[in-house]
Amino acid sequence: MTIRNASLGLCLPLVLLGAATTTTMAQERVVLVPHRAVYELMLDPAKPAKAIENAKGRIAFDFTGDACEGYALSFRQVTELSGSETGARVIDARTNSFEGGAGESFRFKTETQVSEAPREIVDGTATQGASGGMDVALKLPKADTHRFEGKAVFPSAQLKAAIQAARAGDRTMSIRMFDGSDDGRQMFETLSVIGRKIEAGDALDKVEEPLRTPDFARMARWPVKMSYFKESTGEQTPSYTISFDLYENGVTAAVRMDYGEFALKAALTRLDLLPMGACAK
């Protein structure tokens, strides 16, 4: 499951194929594995940081469900940032969401608190319109409704699309995505750049410790970089970019999150695979 968190207040989803065997692989259904994961955060020294001298924190999430019952995500990211000019602050972001198995609906609730400031809550639902477009109904921060015209997807559908594109040998994928972040009124244009496939069994010495298991040793992965652009702003620079190794079952590793002014590395320290249902979709 990919990690995207726009709540840091800094900004915190094909080509023609030449071989029948590749076409068959790309069209095989994508099964996202239920799992719990913990990532430890640290400042990425590879990117010069503006006003941020130290950073640490943790991401923990619980992803369950399938294409029959829908997908539930419980996510929390706590980040401590400090700098001589800005001082110290702690950002605590929590998200709970449920996405319909066919990508037809999405329920979301995010709670964000920066140090001792009042907690900000966004609570709402989004549904795919029968005639196209997406309708969003907000409960918080205030009751409101709005509509996005055109086709878009929710996060689990975006992840499935990325895996299908990677299987097909595509190098890029562009897709509109809504995840309820910011104030629940923002649609994102996303661009995924997909690297060369890392075959099962290759470069196992470079993977993080929780992935050094027989199951993951038999699984292919791809390096992916996803950039998120706020729609209708005309900005050419992404508000947020995340890079990671994407496994065929939806698990992500070697995560790096670029917020523009600084970047964080997220090291996978714990991974628990959860029981899967018998869904055949």
PDB file of C-alpha atoms in Angstrom:
ATOM      1  CA  MET A   1       0.000   0.000   0.000  1.00  0.00           C
ATOM      2  CA  THR A   2       1.416   3.340  -0.938  1.00  0.00           C
ATOM      3  CA  ILE A   3       1.882   6.049   1.652  1.00  0.00           C
ATOM      4  CA  ARG A   4       0.672   9.553   0.892  1.00  0.00           C
ATOM      5  CA  ASN A   5       0.320  12.120   3.618  1.00  0.00           C
ATOM      6  CA  ALA A   6      -0.306  15.736   2.750  1.00  0.00           C
ATOM      7  CA  SER A   7      -0.953  16.608   6.383  1.00  0.00           C
ATOM      8  CA  LEU A   8       2.517  17.984   7.076  1.00  0.00           C
ATOM      9  CA  GLY A   9       1.062  21.266   5.990  1.00  0.00           C
ATOM     10  CA  LEU A  10       3.738  21.487   3.288  1.00  0.00           C
ATOM     11  CA  CYS A  11       1.495  20.610   0.469  1.00  0.00           C
ATOM     12  CA  LEU A  12       0.903  15.217   3.937  1.00  0.00           C
ATOM     13  CA  PRO A  13      -4.802   5.608 -10.003  1.00  0.00           C
ATOM     14  CA  LEU A  14      -1.070   1.973 -21.568  1.00  0.00           C
ATOM     15  CA  VAL A  15       1.064   1.310 -24.082  1.00  0.00           C
ATOM     16  CA  LEU A  16       0.542  -1.332 -26.859  1.00  0.00           C
ATOM     17  CA  LEU A  17       2.141  -4.643 -25.926  1.00  0.00           C
ATOM     18  CA  GLY A  18       4.253  -6.695 -28.250  1.00  0.00           C
ATOM     19  CA  ALA A  19       3.946 -10.186 -26.764  1.00  0.00           C
ATOM     20  CA  ALA A  20       0.913 -12.244 -25.823  1.00  0.00           C
ATOM     21  CA  THR A  21       2.591 -13.515 -22.665  1.00  0.00           C
ATOM     22  CA  THR A  22       3.151  -9.941 -21.462  1.00  0.00           C
ATOM     23  CA  THR A  23      -0.466  -9.054 -22.241  1.00  0.00           C
ATOM     24  CA  THR A  24      -1.713 -12.005 -20.208  1.00  0.00           C
ATOM     25  CA  MET A  25       0.452 -11.051 -17.241  1.00  0.00           C
ATOM     26  CA  ALA A  26      -0.710  -7.425 -17.335  1.00  0.00           C
ATOM     27  CA  GLN A  27      -4.370  -8.452 -17.454  1.00  0.00           C
ATOM     28  CA  GLU A  28      -4.128 -10.849 -14.503  1.00  0.00           C
ATOM     29  CA  ARG A  29      -6.065  -9.525 -11.536  1.00  0.00           C
ATOM     30  CA  VAL A  30      -4.144  -7.605  -8.914  1.00  0.00           C
ATOM     31  CA  VAL A  31      -4.577  -8.883  -5.362  1.00  0.00           C
ATOM     32  CA  LEU A  32      -3.581  -6.413  -2.632  1.00  0.00           C
ATOM     33  CA  VAL A  33      -2.459  -8.305   0.451  1.00  0.00           C
ATOM     34  CA  PRO A  34      -3.901  -7.265   3.852  1.00  0.00           C
ATOM     35  CA  HIS A  35      -1.036  -6.221   6.104  1.00  0.00           C
ATOM     36  CA  ARG A  36       0.190  -4.103   8.972  1.00  0.00           C
ATOM     37  CA  ALA A  37       3.392  -2.134   8.523  1.00  0.00           C
ATOM     38  CA  VAL A  38       5.590   0.196  10.552  1.00  0.00           C
ATOM     39  CA  TYR A  39       8.078   2.627   9.019  1.00  0.00           C
ATOM     40  CA  GLU A  40      10.654   4.650  10.940  1.00  0.00           C
ATOM     41  CA  LEU A  41      11.158   8.184   9.604  1.00  0.00           C
ATOM     42  CA  MET A  42      14.406  10.102   9.312  1.00  0.00           C
ATOM     43  CA  LEU A  43      15.621  13.158   7.415  1.00  0.00           C
ATOM     44  CA  ASP A  44      16.993  12.214   4.005  1.00  0.00           C
ATOM     45  CA  PRO A  45      20.553  13.600   3.838  1.00  0.00           C
ATOM     46  CA  ALA A  46      20.538  13.290   0.025  1.00  0.00           C
ATOM     47  CA  LYS A  47      18.311  16.386  -0.274  1.00  0.00           C
ATOM     48  CA  PRO A  48      19.399  19.750   1.157  1.00  0.00           C
ATOM     49  CA  ALA A  49      16.726  20.825   3.639  1.00  0.00           C
ATOM     50  CA  LYS A  50      15.456  24.379   4.027  1.00  0.00           C
ATOM     51  CA  ALA A  51      15.037  25.388   7.683  1.00  0.00           C
ATOM     52  CA  ILE A  52      14.772  21.728   8.782  1.00  0.00           C
ATOM     53  CA  GLU A  53      17.820  20.375  10.567  1.00  0.00           C
ATOM     54  CA  ASN A  54      16.425  17.269  12.247  1.00  0.00           C
ATOM     55  CA  ALA A  55      13.469  15.002  11.629  1.00  0.00           C
ATOM     56  CA  LYS A  56      12.267  11.728  13.034  1.00  0.00           C
ATOM     57  CA  GLY A  57       9.002   9.898  13.447  1.00  0.00           C
ATOM     58  CA  ARG A  58       6.970   6.849  12.586  1.00  0.00           C
ATOM     59  CA  ILE A  59       4.282   5.676  10.194  1.00  0.00           C
ATOM     60  CA  ALA A  60       1.985   2.834  11.152  1.00  0.00           C
ATOM     61  CA  PHE A  61      -0.901   1.538   9.100  1.00  0.00           C
ATOM     62  CA  ASP A  62      -3.298  -1.353   8.948  1.00  0.00           C
ATOM     63  CA  PHE A  63      -4.635  -2.301   5.502  1.00  0.00           C
ATOM     64  CA  THR A  64      -7.384  -4.933   5.215  1.00  0.00           C
ATOM     65  CA  GLY A  65     -10.087  -6.104   2.827  1.00  0.00           C
ATOM     66  CA  ASP A  66     -10.365  -7.243  -0.774  1.00  0.00           C
ATOM     67  CA  ALA A  67     -12.134  -6.498  -4.045  1.00  0.00           C
ATOM     68  CA  CYS A  68     -15.294  -8.198  -2.756  1.00  0.00           C
ATOM     69  CA  GLU A  69     -15.659  -6.501   0.629  1.00  0.00           C
ATOM     70  CA  GLY A  70     -13.769  -3.267  -0.066  1.00  0.00           C
ATOM     71  CA  TYR A  71     -10.524  -1.911   1.387  1.00  0.00           C
ATOM     72  CA  ALA A  72     -10.100  -0.375   4.850  1.00  0.00           C
ATOM     73  CA  LEU A  73      -7.054   1.648   5.877  1.00  0.00           C
ATOM     74  CA  SER A  74      -6.074   2.930   9.316  1.00  0.00           C
ATOM     75  CA  PHE A  75      -3.042   5.202   9.066  1.00  0.00           C
ATOM     76  CA  ARG A  76      -1.060   7.324  11.497  1.00  0.00           C
ATOM     77  CA  GLN A  77       2.065   9.409  10.936  1.00  0.00           C
ATOM     78  CA  VAL A  78       3.827  11.257  13.731  1.00  0.00           C
ATOM     79  CA  THR A  79       6.683  13.503  12.605  1.00  0.00           C
ATOM     80  CA  GLU A  80       8.981  15.614  14.772  1.00  0.00           C
ATOM     81  CA  LEU A  81      10.691  18.461  12.900  1.00  0.00           C
ATOM     82  CA  SER A  82      13.179  20.961  14.277  1.00  0.00           C
ATOM     83  CA  GLY A  83      15.390  23.775  13.048  1.00  0.00           C
ATOM     84  CA  SER A  84      17.249  26.699  14.566  1.00  0.00           C
ATOM     85  CA  GLU A  85      15.005  29.197  12.746  1.00  0.00           C
ATOM     86  CA  THR A  86      11.660  27.427  12.987  1.00  0.00           C
ATOM     87  CA  GLY A  87      11.992  25.722  16.365  1.00  0.00           C
ATOM     88  CA  ALA A  88      10.429  22.336  17.051  1.00  0.00           C
ATOM     89  CA  ARG A  89       7.033  21.054  16.051  1.00  0.00           C
ATOM     90  CA  VAL A  90       5.248  17.711  16.160  1.00  0.00           C
ATOM     91  CA  ILE A  91       2.770  16.798  13.435  1.00  0.00           C
ATOM     92  CA  ASP A  92       0.324  14.019  14.292  1.00  0.00           C
ATOM     93  CA  ALA A  93      -1.802  12.904  11.331  1.00  0.00           C
ATOM     94  CA  ARG A  94      -4.403  10.111  11.430  1.00  0.00           C
ATOM     95  CA  THR A  95      -6.513   8.796   8.581  1.00  0.00           C
ATOM     96  CA  ASN A  96      -9.248   6.186   8.442  1.00  0.00           C
ATOM     97  CA  SER A  97     -10.768   5.342   5.078  1.00  0.00           C
ATOM     98  CA  PHE A  98     -12.861   2.727   3.316  1.00  0.00           C
ATOM     99  CA  GLU A  99     -12.854   2.225  -0.456  1.00  0.00           C
ATOM    100  CA  GLY A 100     -15.491   0.165  -2.245  1.00  0.00           C
ATOM    101  CA  GLY A 101     -14.059  -2.950  -3.863  1.00  0.00           C
ATOM    102  CA  ALA A 102     -15.061  -1.788  -7.343  1.00  0.00           C
ATOM    103  CA  GLY A 103     -13.749   1.717  -6.713  1.00  0.00           C
ATOM    104  CA  GLU A 104     -17.255   3.143  -6.662  1.00  0.00           C
ATOM    105  CA  SER A 105     -17.135   4.891  -3.296  1.00  0.00           C
ATOM    106  CA  PHE A 106     -14.746   6.250  -0.703  1.00  0.00           C
ATOM    107  CA  ARG A 107     -15.235   7.223   2.948  1.00  0.00           C
ATOM    108  CA  PHE A 108     -12.510   9.235   4.646  1.00  0.00           C
ATOM    109  CA  LYS A 109     -11.727  10.936   7.908  1.00  0.00           C
ATOM    110  CA  THR A 110      -8.450  12.683   8.668  1.00  0.00           C
ATOM    111  CA  GLU A 111      -7.351  14.311  11.908  1.00  0.00           C
ATOM    112  CA  THR A 112      -4.263  16.510  11.974  1.00  0.00           C
ATOM    113  CA  GLN A 113      -2.650  18.300  14.901  1.00  0.00           C
ATOM    114  CA  VAL A 114       0.487  20.440  14.802  1.00  0.00           C
ATOM    115  CA  SER A 115       2.071  20.614  18.272  1.00  0.00           C
ATOM    116  CA  GLU A 116      -0.492  22.145  20.652  1.00  0.00           C
ATOM    117  CA  ALA A 117      -2.697  23.719  17.979  1.00  0.00           C
ATOM    118  CA  PRO A 118      -6.359  22.636  17.735  1.00  0.00           C
ATOM    119  CA  ARG A 119      -6.940  19.397  15.870  1.00  0.00           C
ATOM    120  CA  GLU A 120      -8.181  19.830  12.287  1.00  0.00           C
ATOM    121  CA  ILE A 121     -10.703  17.254  11.068  1.00  0.00           C
ATOM    122  CA  VAL A 122     -11.887  16.472   7.544  1.00  0.00           C
ATOM    123  CA  ASP A 123     -14.744  13.960   7.315  1.00  0.00           C
ATOM    124  CA  GLY A 124     -16.622  13.020   4.164  1.00  0.00           C
ATOM    125  CA  THR A 125     -17.583  10.609   1.400  1.00  0.00           C
ATOM    126  CA  ALA A 126     -16.968  10.506  -2.336  1.00  0.00           C
ATOM    127  CA  THR A 127     -18.885   8.510  -4.941  1.00  0.00           C
ATOM    128  CA  GLN A 128     -18.410   7.879  -8.620  1.00  0.00           C
ATOM    129  CA  GLY A 129     -21.303   9.397 -10.564  1.00  0.00           C
ATOM    130  CA  ALA A 130     -23.402   7.132 -12.772  1.00  0.00           C
ATOM    131  CA  SER A 131     -22.863   9.490 -15.715  1.00  0.00           C
ATOM    132  CA  GLY A 132     -19.216  10.187 -14.913  1.00  0.00           C
ATOM    133  CA  GLY A 133     -17.552  12.581 -12.532  1.00  0.00           C
ATOM    134  CA  MET A 134     -17.175  12.310  -8.776  1.00  0.00           C
ATOM    135  CA  ASP A 135     -19.450  13.707  -6.062  1.00  0.00           C
ATOM    136  CA  VAL A 136     -18.008  14.646  -2.657  1.00  0.00           C
ATOM    137  CA  ALA A 137     -20.073  15.278   0.476  1.00  0.00           C
ATOM    138  CA  LEU A 138     -18.298  16.759   3.511  1.00  0.00           C
ATOM    139  CA  LYS A 139     -19.422  16.651   7.140  1.00  0.00           C
ATOM    140  CA  LEU A 140     -16.358  18.462   8.485  1.00  0.00           C
ATOM    141  CA  PRO A 141     -14.793  21.003   8.670  1.00  0.00           C
ATOM    142  CA  LYS A 142     -18.248  22.169   7.532  1.00  0.00           C
ATOM    143  CA  ALA A 143     -21.134  20.561   5.687  1.00  0.00           C
ATOM    144  CA  ASP A 144     -20.632  21.016   1.954  1.00  0.00           C
ATOM    145  CA  THR A 145     -20.940  19.228  -1.388  1.00  0.00           C
ATOM    146  CA  HIS A 146     -18.977  19.600  -4.590  1.00  0.00           C
ATOM    147  CA  ARG A 147     -18.425  17.732  -7.837  1.00  0.00           C
ATOM    148  CA  PHE A 148     -15.368  16.900  -9.913  1.00  0.00           C
ATOM    149  CA  GLU A 149     -16.006  16.371 -13.596  1.00  0.00           C
ATOM    150  CA  GLY A 150     -14.177  13.669 -15.517  1.00  0.00           C
ATOM    151  CA  LYS A 151     -12.768  10.274 -14.600  1.00  0.00           C
ATOM    152  CA  ALA A 152     -10.749   9.796 -11.425  1.00  0.00           C
ATOM    153  CA  VAL A 153      -9.891   6.968  -9.031  1.00  0.00           C
ATOM    154  CA  PHE A 154      -9.389   6.389  -5.316  1.00  0.00           C
ATOM    155  CA  PRO A 155      -6.072   5.251  -3.701  1.00  0.00           C
ATOM    156  CA  SER A 156      -6.414   1.443  -3.896  1.00  0.00           C
ATOM    157  CA  ALA A 157      -7.511   1.660  -7.519  1.00  0.00           C
ATOM    158  CA  GLN A 158      -4.501   3.889  -8.232  1.00  0.00           C
ATOM    159  CA  LEU A 159      -2.173   1.316  -6.687  1.00  0.00           C
ATOM    160  CA  LYS A 160      -3.737  -1.516  -8.705  1.00  0.00           C
ATOM    161  CA  ALA A 161      -3.357   0.530 -11.878  1.00  0.00           C
ATOM    162  CA  ALA A 162       0.330   1.102 -11.107  1.00  0.00           C
ATOM    163  CA  ILE A 163       0.923  -2.644 -10.662  1.00  0.00           C
ATOM    164  CA  GLN A 164      -0.900  -3.408 -13.912  1.00  0.00           C
ATOM    165  CA  ALA A 165       1.142  -0.765 -15.739  1.00  0.00           C
ATOM    166  CA  ALA A 166       4.370  -2.175 -14.288  1.00  0.00           C
ATOM    167  CA  ARG A 167       3.435  -5.703 -15.364  1.00  0.00           C
ATOM    168  CA  ALA A 168       2.696  -4.418 -18.868  1.00  0.00           C
ATOM    169  CA  GLY A 169       6.150  -2.866 -19.096  1.00  0.00           C
ATOM    170  CA  ASP A 170       4.898   0.729 -19.119  1.00  0.00           C
ATOM    171  CA  ARG A 171       7.386   3.340 -17.999  1.00  0.00           C
ATOM    172  CA  THR A 172       4.895   6.066 -17.083  1.00  0.00           C
ATOM    173  CA  MET A 173       1.294   6.265 -15.893  1.00  0.00           C
ATOM    174  CA  SER A 174      -0.842   9.400 -15.542  1.00  0.00           C
ATOM    175  CA  ILE A 175      -4.061   9.263 -13.550  1.00  0.00           C
ATOM    176  CA  ARG A 176      -6.356  11.573 -11.577  1.00  0.00           C
ATOM    177  CA  MET A 177      -6.709  10.594  -7.935  1.00  0.00           C
ATOM    178  CA  PHE A 178      -8.846  11.696  -4.992  1.00  0.00           C
ATOM    179  CA  ASP A 179      -7.940  10.671  -1.426  1.00  0.00           C
ATOM    180  CA  GLY A 180      -9.716  13.257   0.720  1.00  0.00           C
ATOM    181  CA  SER A 181      -6.482  14.979   1.760  1.00  0.00           C
ATOM    182  CA  ASP A 182      -6.015  18.680   2.407  1.00  0.00           C
ATOM    183  CA  ASP A 183      -9.555  19.993   2.992  1.00  0.00           C
ATOM    184  CA  GLY A 184     -11.369  17.256   1.050  1.00  0.00           C
ATOM    185  CA  ARG A 185     -11.765  19.569  -1.917  1.00  0.00           C
ATOM    186  CA  GLN A 186      -8.558  18.745  -3.771  1.00  0.00           C
ATOM    187  CA  MET A 187      -8.171  16.517  -6.826  1.00  0.00           C
ATOM    188  CA  PHE A 188      -4.650  15.459  -7.818  1.00  0.00           C
ATOM    189  CA  GLU A 189      -3.103  14.783 -11.190  1.00  0.00           C
ATOM    190  CA  THR A 190      -0.531  12.074 -10.586  1.00  0.00           C
ATOM    191  CA  LEU A 191       2.398  10.936 -12.682  1.00  0.00           C
ATOM    192  CA  SER A 192       4.079   7.608 -11.933  1.00  0.00           C
ATOM    193  CA  VAL A 193       7.498   6.793 -13.379  1.00  0.00           C
ATOM    194  CA  ILE A 194       8.147   3.060 -13.275  1.00  0.00           C
ATOM    195  CA  GLY A 195      11.647   1.636 -13.337  1.00  0.00           C
ATOM    196  CA  ARG A 196      12.946  -1.629 -14.727  1.00  0.00           C
ATOM    197  CA  LYS A 197      11.454  -4.767 -13.169  1.00  0.00           C
ATOM    198  CA  ILE A 198      13.534  -6.404 -10.450  1.00  0.00           C
ATOM    199  CA  GLU A 199      13.002 -10.115 -10.937  1.00  0.00           C
ATOM    200  CA  ALA A 200      12.135 -12.446  -8.087  1.00  0.00           C
ATOM    201  CA  GLY A 201      15.267 -13.405  -6.197  1.00  0.00           C
ATOM    202  CA  ASP A 202      17.387 -10.484  -7.438  1.00  0.00           C
ATOM    203  CA  ALA A 203      19.183  -8.023  -5.124  1.00  0.00           C
ATOM    204  CA  LEU A 204      17.763  -9.625  -1.977  1.00  0.00           C
ATOM    205  CA  ASP A 205      20.681  -8.270   0.051  1.00  0.00           C
ATOM    206  CA  LYS A 206      19.356  -4.744  -0.562  1.00  0.00           C
ATOM    207  CA  VAL A 207      15.818  -5.251   0.717  1.00  0.00           C
ATOM    208  CA  GLU A 208      14.748  -4.294   4.226  1.00  0.00           C
ATOM    209  CA  GLU A 209      14.845  -6.959   6.916  1.00  0.00           C
ATOM    210  CA  PRO A 210      11.064  -7.654   7.189  1.00  0.00           C
ATOM    211  CA  LEU A 211      11.033  -8.528   3.469  1.00  0.00           C
ATOM    212  CA  ARG A 212      13.778 -11.147   3.653  1.00  0.00           C
ATOM    213  CA  THR A 213      11.325 -14.021   3.621  1.00  0.00           C
ATOM    214  CA  PRO A 214      10.705 -16.863   1.133  1.00  0.00           C
ATOM    215  CA  ASP A 215       7.382 -15.335   0.045  1.00  0.00           C
ATOM    216  CA  PHE A 216       8.920 -11.997  -0.929  1.00  0.00           C
ATOM    217  CA  ALA A 217      12.006 -13.642  -2.420  1.00  0.00           C
ATOM    218  CA  ARG A 218       9.658 -15.220  -4.984  1.00  0.00           C
ATOM    219  CA  MET A 219       8.011 -11.897  -5.846  1.00  0.00           C
ATOM    220  CA  ALA A 220       8.939  -9.301  -8.456  1.00  0.00           C
ATOM    221  CA  ARG A 221       9.116  -5.600  -7.649  1.00  0.00           C
ATOM    222  CA  TRP A 222       9.542  -2.290  -9.454  1.00  0.00           C
ATOM    223  CA  PRO A 223      11.049   1.056  -8.400  1.00  0.00           C
ATOM    224  CA  VAL A 224       8.282   3.658  -8.707  1.00  0.00           C
ATOM    225  CA  LYS A 225       8.207   7.429  -8.322  1.00  0.00           C
ATOM    226  CA  MET A 226       4.767   9.049  -7.937  1.00  0.00           C
ATOM    227  CA  SER A 227       4.368  12.821  -8.199  1.00  0.00           C
ATOM    228  CA  TYR A 228       1.205  14.625  -7.100  1.00  0.00           C
ATOM    229  CA  PHE A 229       0.111  17.884  -8.714  1.00  0.00           C
ATOM    230  CA  LYS A 230      -2.786  19.914  -7.384  1.00  0.00           C
ATOM    231  CA  GLU A 231      -5.318  20.094 -10.184  1.00  0.00           C
ATOM    232  CA  SER A 232      -6.252  23.429 -11.754  1.00  0.00           C
ATOM    233  CA  THR A 233      -3.342  25.306 -10.183  1.00  0.00           C
ATOM    234  CA  GLY A 234      -1.156  25.233 -13.283  1.00  0.00           C
ATOM    235  CA  GLU A 235       1.882  24.478 -11.154  1.00  0.00           C
ATOM    236  CA  GLN A 236       4.645  22.532 -12.895  1.00  0.00           C
ATOM    237  CA  THR A 237       6.308  21.486  -9.643  1.00  0.00           C
ATOM    238  CA  PRO A 238       4.625  18.650  -7.714  1.00  0.00           C
ATOM    239  CA  SER A 239       3.323  19.443  -4.259  1.00  0.00           C
ATOM    240  CA  TYR A 240       4.498  16.028  -3.092  1.00  0.00           C
ATOM    241  CA  THR A 241       6.560  13.120  -4.479  1.00  0.00           C
ATOM    242  CA  ILE A 242       6.965   9.624  -3.104  1.00  0.00           C
ATOM    243  CA  SER A 243       9.437   6.982  -4.310  1.00  0.00           C
ATOM    244  CA  PHE A 244       9.344   3.320  -3.329  1.00  0.00           C
ATOM    245  CA  ASP A 245       9.833  -0.290  -4.387  1.00  0.00           C
ATOM    246  CA  LEU A 246       6.443  -1.713  -5.338  1.00  0.00           C
ATOM    247  CA  TYR A 247       5.785  -5.430  -4.908  1.00  0.00           C
ATOM    248  CA  GLU A 248       3.136  -7.253  -6.935  1.00  0.00           C
ATOM    249  CA  ASN A 249       0.961  -7.668  -3.829  1.00  0.00           C
ATOM    250  CA  GLY A 250       0.884  -3.930  -3.065  1.00  0.00           C
ATOM    251  CA  VAL A 251       3.500  -3.842  -0.283  1.00  0.00           C
ATOM    252  CA  THR A 252       5.902  -0.900  -0.565  1.00  0.00           C
ATOM    253  CA  ALA A 253       9.481  -0.626   0.688  1.00  0.00           C
ATOM    254  CA  ALA A 254      12.525   1.662   0.387  1.00  0.00           C
ATOM    255  CA  VAL A 255      10.169   4.628   0.767  1.00  0.00           C
ATOM    256  CA  ARG A 256      11.287   8.227   0.292  1.00  0.00           C
ATOM    257  CA  MET A 257       8.890  11.190   0.618  1.00  0.00           C
ATOM    258  CA  ASP A 258       9.845  14.551  -0.886  1.00  0.00           C
ATOM    259  CA  TYR A 259       7.896  17.547   0.453  1.00  0.00           C
ATOM    260  CA  GLY A 260       9.813  20.119  -1.587  1.00  0.00           C
ATOM    261  CA  GLU A 261      11.617  21.887   1.236  1.00  0.00           C
ATOM    262  CA  PHE A 262      12.969  18.622   2.619  1.00  0.00           C
ATOM    263  CA  ALA A 263      12.645  14.857   2.199  1.00  0.00           C
ATOM    264  CA  LEU A 264      12.113  11.966   4.589  1.00  0.00           C
ATOM    265  CA  LYS A 265      13.214   8.368   4.325  1.00  0.00           C
ATOM    266  CA  ALA A 266      10.839   5.741   5.708  1.00  0.00           C
ATOM    267  CA  ALA A 267      12.530   2.473   6.639  1.00  0.00           C
ATOM    268  CA  LEU A 268      10.272  -0.562   6.923  1.00  0.00           C
ATOM    269  CA  THR A 269      10.890  -2.052  10.366  1.00  0.00           C
ATOM    270  CA  ARG A 270       7.903  -4.354  10.786  1.00  0.00           C
ATOM    271  CA  LEU A 271       5.550  -6.146   8.406  1.00  0.00           C
ATOM    272  CA  ASP A 272       2.749  -8.521   9.396  1.00  0.00           C
ATOM    273  CA  LEU A 273       0.798 -10.214   6.627  1.00  0.00           C
ATOM    274  CA  LEU A 274      -2.847 -10.725   7.590  1.00  0.00           C
ATOM    275  CA  PRO A 275      -5.286 -13.489   6.599  1.00  0.00           C
ATOM    276  CA  MET A 276      -6.823 -13.118   3.166  1.00  0.00           C
ATOM    277  CA  GLY A 277     -10.413 -13.831   2.240  1.00  0.00           C
ATOM    278  CA  ALA A 278     -11.595 -16.060  -0.568  1.00  0.00           C
ATOM    279  CA  CYS A 279     -12.545 -13.222  -2.930  1.00  0.00           C
ATOM    280  CA  ALA A 280     -12.228 -14.242  -6.582  1.00  0.00           C
ATOM    281  CA  LYS A 281     -12.596 -10.750  -8.081  1.00  0.00           C
TER     282      LYS A 281
END
